[in-house]
PDB file of C-alpha atoms in Angstrom:
ATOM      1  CA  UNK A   1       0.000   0.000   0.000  1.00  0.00           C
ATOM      2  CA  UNK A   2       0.813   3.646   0.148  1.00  0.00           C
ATOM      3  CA  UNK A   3       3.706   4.396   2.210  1.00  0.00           C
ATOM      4  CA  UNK A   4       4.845   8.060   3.042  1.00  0.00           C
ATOM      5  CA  UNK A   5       8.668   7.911   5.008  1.00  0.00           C
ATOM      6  CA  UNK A   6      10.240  11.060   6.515  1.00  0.00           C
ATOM      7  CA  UNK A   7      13.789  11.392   7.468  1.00  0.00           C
ATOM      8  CA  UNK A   8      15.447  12.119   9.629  1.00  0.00           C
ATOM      9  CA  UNK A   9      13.742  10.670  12.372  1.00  0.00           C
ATOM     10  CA  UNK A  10      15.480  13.044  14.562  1.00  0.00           C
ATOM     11  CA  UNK A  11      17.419  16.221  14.224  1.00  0.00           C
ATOM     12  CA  UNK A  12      19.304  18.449  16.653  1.00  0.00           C
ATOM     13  CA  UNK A  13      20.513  21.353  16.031  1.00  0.00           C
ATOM     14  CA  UNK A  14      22.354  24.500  17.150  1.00  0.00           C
ATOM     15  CA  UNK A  15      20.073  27.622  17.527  1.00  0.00           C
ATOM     16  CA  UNK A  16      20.614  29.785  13.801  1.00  0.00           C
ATOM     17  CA  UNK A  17      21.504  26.629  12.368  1.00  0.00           C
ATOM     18  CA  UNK A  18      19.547  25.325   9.008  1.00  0.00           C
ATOM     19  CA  UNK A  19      17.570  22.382   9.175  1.00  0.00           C
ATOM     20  CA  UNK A  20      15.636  19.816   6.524  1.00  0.00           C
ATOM     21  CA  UNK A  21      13.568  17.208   6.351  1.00  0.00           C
ATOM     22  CA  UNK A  22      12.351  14.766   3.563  1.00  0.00           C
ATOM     23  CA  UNK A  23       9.468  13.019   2.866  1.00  0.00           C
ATOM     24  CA  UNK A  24       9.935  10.676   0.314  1.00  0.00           C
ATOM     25  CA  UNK A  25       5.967   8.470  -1.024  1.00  0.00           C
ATOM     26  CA  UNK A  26       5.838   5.137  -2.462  1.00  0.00           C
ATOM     27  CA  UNK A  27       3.133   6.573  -5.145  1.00  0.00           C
ATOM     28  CA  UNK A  28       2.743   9.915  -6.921  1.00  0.00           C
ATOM     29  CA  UNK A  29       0.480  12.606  -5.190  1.00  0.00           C
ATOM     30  CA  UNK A  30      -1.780  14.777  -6.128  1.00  0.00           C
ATOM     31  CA  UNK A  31      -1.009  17.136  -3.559  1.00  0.00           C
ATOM     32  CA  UNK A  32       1.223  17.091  -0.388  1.00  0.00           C
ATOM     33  CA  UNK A  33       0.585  19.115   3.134  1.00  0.00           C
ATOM     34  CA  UNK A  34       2.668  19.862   5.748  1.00  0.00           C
ATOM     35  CA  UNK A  35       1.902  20.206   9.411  1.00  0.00           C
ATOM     36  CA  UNK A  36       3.831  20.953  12.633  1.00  0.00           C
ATOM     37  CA  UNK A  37       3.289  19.357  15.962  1.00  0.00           C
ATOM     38  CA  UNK A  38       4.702  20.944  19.193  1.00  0.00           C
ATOM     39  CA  UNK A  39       5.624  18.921  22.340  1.00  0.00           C
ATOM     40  CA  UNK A  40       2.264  18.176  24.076  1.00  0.00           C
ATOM     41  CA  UNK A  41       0.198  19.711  21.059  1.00  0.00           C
ATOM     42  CA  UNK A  42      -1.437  19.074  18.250  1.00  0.00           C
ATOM     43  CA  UNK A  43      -0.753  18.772  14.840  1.00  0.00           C
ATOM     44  CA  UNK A  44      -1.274  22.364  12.886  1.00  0.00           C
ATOM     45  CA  UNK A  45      -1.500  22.870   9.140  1.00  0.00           C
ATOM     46  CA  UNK A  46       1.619  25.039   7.771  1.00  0.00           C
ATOM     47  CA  UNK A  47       0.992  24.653   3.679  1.00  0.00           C
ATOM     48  CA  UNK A  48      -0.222  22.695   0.656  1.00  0.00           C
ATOM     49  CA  UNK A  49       2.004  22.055  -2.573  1.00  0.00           C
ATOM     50  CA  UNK A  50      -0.216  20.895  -5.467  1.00  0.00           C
ATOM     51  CA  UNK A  51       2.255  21.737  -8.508  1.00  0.00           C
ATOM     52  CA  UNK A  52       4.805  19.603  -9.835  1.00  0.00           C
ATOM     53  CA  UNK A  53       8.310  21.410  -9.074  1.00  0.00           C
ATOM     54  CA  UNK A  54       6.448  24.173  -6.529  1.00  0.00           C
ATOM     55  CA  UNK A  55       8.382  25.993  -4.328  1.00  0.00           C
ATOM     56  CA  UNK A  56       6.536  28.484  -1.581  1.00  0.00           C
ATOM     57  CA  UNK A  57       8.223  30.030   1.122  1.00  0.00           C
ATOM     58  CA  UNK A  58       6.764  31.191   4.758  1.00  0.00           C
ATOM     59  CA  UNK A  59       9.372  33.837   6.096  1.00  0.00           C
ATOM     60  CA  UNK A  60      12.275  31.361   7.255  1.00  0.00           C
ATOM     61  CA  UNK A  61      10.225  27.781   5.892  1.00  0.00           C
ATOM     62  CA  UNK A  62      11.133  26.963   2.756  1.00  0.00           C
ATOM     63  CA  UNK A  63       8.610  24.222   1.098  1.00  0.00           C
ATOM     64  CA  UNK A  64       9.270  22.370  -2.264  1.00  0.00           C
ATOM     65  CA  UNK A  65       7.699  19.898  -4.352  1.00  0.00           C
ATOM     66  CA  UNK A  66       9.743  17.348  -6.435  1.00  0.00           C
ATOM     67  CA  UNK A  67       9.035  17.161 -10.215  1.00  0.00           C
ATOM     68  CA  UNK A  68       7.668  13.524  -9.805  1.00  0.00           C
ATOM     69  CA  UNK A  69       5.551  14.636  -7.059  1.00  0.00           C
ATOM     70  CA  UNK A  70       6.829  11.688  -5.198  1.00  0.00           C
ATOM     71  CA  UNK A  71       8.824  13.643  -2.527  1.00  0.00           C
ATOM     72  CA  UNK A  72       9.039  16.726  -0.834  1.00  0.00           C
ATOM     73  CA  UNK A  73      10.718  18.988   1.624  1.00  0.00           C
ATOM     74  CA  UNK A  74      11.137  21.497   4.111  1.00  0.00           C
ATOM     75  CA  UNK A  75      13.847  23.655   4.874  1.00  0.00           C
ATOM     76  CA  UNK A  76      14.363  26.194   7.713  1.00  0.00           C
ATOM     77  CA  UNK A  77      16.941  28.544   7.651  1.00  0.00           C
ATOM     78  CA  UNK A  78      18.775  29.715  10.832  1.00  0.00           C
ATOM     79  CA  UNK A  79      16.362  27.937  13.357  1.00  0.00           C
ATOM     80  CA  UNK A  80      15.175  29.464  16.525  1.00  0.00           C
ATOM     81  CA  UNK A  81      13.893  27.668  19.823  1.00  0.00           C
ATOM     82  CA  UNK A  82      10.481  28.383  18.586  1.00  0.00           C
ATOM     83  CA  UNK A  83      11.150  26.324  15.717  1.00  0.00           C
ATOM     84  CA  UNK A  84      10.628  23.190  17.988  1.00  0.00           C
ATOM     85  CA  UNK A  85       8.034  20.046  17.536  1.00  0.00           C
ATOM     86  CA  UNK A  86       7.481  17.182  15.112  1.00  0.00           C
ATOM     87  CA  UNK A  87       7.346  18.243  11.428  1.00  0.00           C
ATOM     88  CA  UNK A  88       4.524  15.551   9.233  1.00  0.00           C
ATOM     89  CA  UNK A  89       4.171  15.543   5.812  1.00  0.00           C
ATOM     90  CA  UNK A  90       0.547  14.545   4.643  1.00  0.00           C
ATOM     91  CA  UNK A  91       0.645  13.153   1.020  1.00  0.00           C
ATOM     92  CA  UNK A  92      -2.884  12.642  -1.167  1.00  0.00           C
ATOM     93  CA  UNK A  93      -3.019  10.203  -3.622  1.00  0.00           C
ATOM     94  CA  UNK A  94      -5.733  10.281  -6.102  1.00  0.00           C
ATOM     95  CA  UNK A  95      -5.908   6.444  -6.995  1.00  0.00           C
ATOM     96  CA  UNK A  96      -6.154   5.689  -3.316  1.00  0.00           C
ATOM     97  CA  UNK A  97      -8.411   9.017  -2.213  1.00  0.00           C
ATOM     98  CA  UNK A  98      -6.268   8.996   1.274  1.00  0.00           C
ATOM     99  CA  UNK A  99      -4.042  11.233   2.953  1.00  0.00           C
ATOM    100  CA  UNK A 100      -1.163   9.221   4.226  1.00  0.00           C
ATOM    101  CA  UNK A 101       1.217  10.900   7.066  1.00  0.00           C
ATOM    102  CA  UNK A 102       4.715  10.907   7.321  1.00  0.00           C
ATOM    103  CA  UNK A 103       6.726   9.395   9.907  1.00  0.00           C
ATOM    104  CA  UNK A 104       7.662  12.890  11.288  1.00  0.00           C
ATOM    105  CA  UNK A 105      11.147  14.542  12.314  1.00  0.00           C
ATOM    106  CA  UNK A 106      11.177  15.697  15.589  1.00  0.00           C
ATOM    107  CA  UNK A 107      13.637  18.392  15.823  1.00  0.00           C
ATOM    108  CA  UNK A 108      15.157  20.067  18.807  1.00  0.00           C
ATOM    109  CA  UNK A 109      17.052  23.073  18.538  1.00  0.00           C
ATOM    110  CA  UNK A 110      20.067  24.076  20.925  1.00  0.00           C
ATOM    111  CA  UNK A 111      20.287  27.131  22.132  1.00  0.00           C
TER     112      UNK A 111
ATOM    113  CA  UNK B   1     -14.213  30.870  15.995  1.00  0.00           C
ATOM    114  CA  UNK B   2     -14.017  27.856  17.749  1.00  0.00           C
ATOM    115  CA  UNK B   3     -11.555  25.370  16.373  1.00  0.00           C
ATOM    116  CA  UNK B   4     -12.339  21.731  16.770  1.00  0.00           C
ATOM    117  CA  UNK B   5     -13.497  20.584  20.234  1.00  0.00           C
ATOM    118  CA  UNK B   6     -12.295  17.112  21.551  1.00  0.00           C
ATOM    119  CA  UNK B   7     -13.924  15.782  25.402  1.00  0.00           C
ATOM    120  CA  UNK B   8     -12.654  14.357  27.800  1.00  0.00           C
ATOM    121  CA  UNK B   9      -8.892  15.884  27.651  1.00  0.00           C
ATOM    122  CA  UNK B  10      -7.602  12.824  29.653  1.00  0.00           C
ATOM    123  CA  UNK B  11      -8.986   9.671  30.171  1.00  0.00           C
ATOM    124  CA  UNK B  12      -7.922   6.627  32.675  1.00  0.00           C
ATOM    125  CA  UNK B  13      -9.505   3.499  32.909  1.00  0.00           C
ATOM    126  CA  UNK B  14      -9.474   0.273  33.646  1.00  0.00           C
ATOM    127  CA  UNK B  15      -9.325  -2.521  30.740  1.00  0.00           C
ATOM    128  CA  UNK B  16     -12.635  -3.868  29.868  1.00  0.00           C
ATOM    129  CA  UNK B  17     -14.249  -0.620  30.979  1.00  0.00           C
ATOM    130  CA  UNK B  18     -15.944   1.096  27.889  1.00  0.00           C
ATOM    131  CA  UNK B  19     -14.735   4.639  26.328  1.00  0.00           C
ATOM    132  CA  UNK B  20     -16.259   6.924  24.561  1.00  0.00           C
ATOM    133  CA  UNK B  21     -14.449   9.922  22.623  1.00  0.00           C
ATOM    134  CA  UNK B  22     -16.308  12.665  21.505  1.00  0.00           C
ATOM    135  CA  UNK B  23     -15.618  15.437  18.956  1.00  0.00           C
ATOM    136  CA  UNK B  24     -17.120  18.502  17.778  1.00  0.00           C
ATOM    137  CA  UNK B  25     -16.085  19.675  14.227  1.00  0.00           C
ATOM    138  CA  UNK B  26     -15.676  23.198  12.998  1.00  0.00           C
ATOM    139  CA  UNK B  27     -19.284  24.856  12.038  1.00  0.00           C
ATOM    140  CA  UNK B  28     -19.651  24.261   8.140  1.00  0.00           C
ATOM    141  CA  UNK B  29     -16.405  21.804   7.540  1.00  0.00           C
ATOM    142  CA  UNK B  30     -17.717  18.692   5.602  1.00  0.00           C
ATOM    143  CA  UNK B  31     -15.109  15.945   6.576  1.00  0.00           C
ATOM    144  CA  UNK B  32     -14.415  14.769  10.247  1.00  0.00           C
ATOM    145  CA  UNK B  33     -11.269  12.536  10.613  1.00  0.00           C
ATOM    146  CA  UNK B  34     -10.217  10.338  14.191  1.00  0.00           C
ATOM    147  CA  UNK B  35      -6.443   9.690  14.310  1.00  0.00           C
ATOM    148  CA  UNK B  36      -4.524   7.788  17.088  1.00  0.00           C
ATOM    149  CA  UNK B  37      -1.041   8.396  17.397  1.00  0.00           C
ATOM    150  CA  UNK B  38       1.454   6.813  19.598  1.00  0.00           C
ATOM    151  CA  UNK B  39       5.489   6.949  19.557  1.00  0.00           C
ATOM    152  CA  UNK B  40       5.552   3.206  18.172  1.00  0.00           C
ATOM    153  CA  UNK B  41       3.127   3.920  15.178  1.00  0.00           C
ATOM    154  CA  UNK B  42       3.326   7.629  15.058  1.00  0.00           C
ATOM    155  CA  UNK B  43      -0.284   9.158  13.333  1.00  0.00           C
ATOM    156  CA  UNK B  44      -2.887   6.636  12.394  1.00  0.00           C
ATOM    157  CA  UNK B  45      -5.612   7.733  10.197  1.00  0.00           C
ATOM    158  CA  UNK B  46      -8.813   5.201  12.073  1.00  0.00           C
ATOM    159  CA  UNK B  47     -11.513   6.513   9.720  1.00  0.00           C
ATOM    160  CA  UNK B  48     -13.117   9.460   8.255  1.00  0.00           C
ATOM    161  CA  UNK B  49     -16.625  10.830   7.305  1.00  0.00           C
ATOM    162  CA  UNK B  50     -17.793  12.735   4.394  1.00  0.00           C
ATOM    163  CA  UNK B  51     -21.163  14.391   5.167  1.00  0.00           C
ATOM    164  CA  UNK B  52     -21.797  12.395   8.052  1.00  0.00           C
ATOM    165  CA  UNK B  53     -21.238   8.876   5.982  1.00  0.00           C
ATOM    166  CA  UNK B  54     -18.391   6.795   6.667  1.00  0.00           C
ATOM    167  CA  UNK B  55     -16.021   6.673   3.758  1.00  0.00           C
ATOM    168  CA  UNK B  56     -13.193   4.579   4.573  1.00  0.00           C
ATOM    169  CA  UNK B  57     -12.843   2.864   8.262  1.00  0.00           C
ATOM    170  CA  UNK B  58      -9.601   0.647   7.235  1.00  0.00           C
ATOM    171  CA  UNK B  59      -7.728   2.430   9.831  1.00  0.00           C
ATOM    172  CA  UNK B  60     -10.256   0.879  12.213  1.00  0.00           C
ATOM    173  CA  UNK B  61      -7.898  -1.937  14.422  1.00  0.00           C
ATOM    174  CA  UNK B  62     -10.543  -4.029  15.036  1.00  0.00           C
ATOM    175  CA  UNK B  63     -14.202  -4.883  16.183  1.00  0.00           C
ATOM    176  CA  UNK B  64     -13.651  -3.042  19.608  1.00  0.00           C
ATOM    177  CA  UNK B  65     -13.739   0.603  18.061  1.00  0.00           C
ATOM    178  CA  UNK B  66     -16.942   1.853  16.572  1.00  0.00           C
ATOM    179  CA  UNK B  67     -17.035   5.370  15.189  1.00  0.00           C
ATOM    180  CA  UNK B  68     -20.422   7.511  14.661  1.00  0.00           C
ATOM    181  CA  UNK B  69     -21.597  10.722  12.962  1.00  0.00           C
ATOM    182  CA  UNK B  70     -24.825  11.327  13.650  1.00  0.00           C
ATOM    183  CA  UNK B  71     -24.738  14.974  12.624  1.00  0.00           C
ATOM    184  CA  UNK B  72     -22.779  17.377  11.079  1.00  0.00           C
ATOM    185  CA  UNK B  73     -21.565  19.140  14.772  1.00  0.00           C
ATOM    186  CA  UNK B  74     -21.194  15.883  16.516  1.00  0.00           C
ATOM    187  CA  UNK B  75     -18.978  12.472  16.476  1.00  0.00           C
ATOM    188  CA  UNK B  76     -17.983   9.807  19.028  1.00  0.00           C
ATOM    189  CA  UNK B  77     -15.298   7.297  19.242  1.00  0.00           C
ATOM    190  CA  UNK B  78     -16.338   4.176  21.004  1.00  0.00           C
ATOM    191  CA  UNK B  79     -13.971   1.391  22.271  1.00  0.00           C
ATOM    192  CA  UNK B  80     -15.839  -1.518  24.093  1.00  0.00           C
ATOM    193  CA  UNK B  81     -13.600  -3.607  25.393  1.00  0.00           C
ATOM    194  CA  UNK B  82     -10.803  -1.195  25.936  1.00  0.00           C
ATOM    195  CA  UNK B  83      -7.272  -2.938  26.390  1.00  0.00           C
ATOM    196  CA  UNK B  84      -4.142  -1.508  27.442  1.00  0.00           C
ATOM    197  CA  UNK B  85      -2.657  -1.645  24.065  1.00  0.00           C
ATOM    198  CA  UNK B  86      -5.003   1.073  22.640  1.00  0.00           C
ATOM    199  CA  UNK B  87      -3.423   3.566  25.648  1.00  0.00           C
ATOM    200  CA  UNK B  88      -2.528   6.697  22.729  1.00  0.00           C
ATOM    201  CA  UNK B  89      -3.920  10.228  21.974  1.00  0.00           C
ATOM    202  CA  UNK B  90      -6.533  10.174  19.883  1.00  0.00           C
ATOM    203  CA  UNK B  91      -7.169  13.181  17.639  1.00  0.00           C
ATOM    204  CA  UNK B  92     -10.214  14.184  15.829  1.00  0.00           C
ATOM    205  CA  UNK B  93      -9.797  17.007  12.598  1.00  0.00           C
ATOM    206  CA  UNK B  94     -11.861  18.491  10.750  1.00  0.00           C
ATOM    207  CA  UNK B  95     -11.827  20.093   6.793  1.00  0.00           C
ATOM    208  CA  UNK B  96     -14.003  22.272   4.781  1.00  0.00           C
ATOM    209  CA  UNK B  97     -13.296  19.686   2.191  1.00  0.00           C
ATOM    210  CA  UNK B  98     -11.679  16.364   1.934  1.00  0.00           C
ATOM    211  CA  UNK B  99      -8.802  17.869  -0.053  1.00  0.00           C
ATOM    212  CA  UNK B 100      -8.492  20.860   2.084  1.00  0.00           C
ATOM    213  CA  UNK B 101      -6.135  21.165   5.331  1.00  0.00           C
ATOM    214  CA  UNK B 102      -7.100  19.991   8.669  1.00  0.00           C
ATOM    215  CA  UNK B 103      -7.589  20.957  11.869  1.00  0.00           C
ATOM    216  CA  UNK B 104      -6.998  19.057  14.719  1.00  0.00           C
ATOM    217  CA  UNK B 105      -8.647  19.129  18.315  1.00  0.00           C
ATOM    218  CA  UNK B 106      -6.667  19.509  21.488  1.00  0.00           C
ATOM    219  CA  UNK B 107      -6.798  15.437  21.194  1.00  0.00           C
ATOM    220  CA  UNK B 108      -7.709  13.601  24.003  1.00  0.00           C
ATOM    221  CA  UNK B 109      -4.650  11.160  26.102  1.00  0.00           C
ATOM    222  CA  UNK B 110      -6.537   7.428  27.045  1.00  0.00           C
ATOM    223  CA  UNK B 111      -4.658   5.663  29.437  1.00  0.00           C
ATOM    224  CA  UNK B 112      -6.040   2.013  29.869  1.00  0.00           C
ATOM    225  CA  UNK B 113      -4.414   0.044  33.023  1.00  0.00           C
TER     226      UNK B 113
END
């Protein structure tokens, strides 16, 4: 079945330090969302990505979509404490009509 | 507005016992998902309705959880038997549309002993 793997599993970094994560889908999506889950809280929506190749930003977030549509990312430039919490990737796939989530990375940032 | 509303917040009990999980969507959002997520399996989609109607309740472990929609601002998550093994939080979101982002309650933490 569909499978939708994030990695890392686990990132620490220093405070002002970039950080990414991948999210890599057995299947080609029709669209792909991204969500943030803070320590004790629940996940919250950050963005879609519907376009083959698309590439939106959110002041220091940095989304992109691969040309396949298979895999995605998210980069954050020079992290901050805030930045803290489990980033999931949500992928859609049209044949199966489900949203599958990622595995997460859970990343901790050093001050 | 009032974002998704999950009740209880906690929940202990003993196995055997029956639990109910109830969920309040946001006002005009068409799709109502339940999740369970624990470190082991991470976010588990259990089932989600379109309208009120079950669409797809693969995500559904087994017999023991039921899920209901009876209308459009109300949903419950029933697990009768509880076991310890199904000790997670279990989230309930909400869309305007299937396709469209979620929002997820506050989630409610079951502990079964």
């Amino acid at each position: 079945g569909q499978q939708v793997m994030q990695i890392p599993q686990y990132q620490h970094v220093q405070e002002g330090e970039d950080f990414t994560t991948y999210c890599n889908s057995s299947t080609t999506l029709s669209n792909i969302q991204w969500y943030k889950q803070r320590p004790g809280g629940h996940p919250v929506f950050l963005i879609q990505l519907v376009k083959s190749g698309e590439v939106k930003k959110q002041k220091r977030l940095t989304f992109q979509f691969g040309e396949a549509k298979k895999n995605s990312s998210l980069h954050i430039t020079a992290t901050q404490t805030t930045d803290v919490g489990t980033y999931f990737c949500a992928g859609f796939s049209s044949g199966t009509y489900k949203y599958i989530f990622g595995t997460g990375t859970r990343l901790k940032v050093l001050a | 507005d009032a974002g998704v509303i999950q009740s209880p917040r906690h929940e202990v009990t003993e196995m055997g016992q029956e639990v109910t999980l109830r969920c309040k969507p946001i006002s005009g959002h068409n799709s109502l998902f339940w999740y369970r997520q624990t470190m082991m399996r991470g976010l588990e989609l259990l089932i989600y309705f379109n309208n009120n109607v079950p669409i797809d309740d693969s995500g559904m472990p087994e017999d023991r959880f039921s899920a209901k929609m009876p209308n459009a601002s109300f949903s419950t998550l029933k697990i009768q038997p509880s076991e310890p093994r199904d000790s997670a939080v279990y989230f309930c979101a909400s869309s305007l549309r299937y396709v469209e982002p979620q929002h997820f309650g506050d989630g409610t933490r079951l502990s079964i002993l």
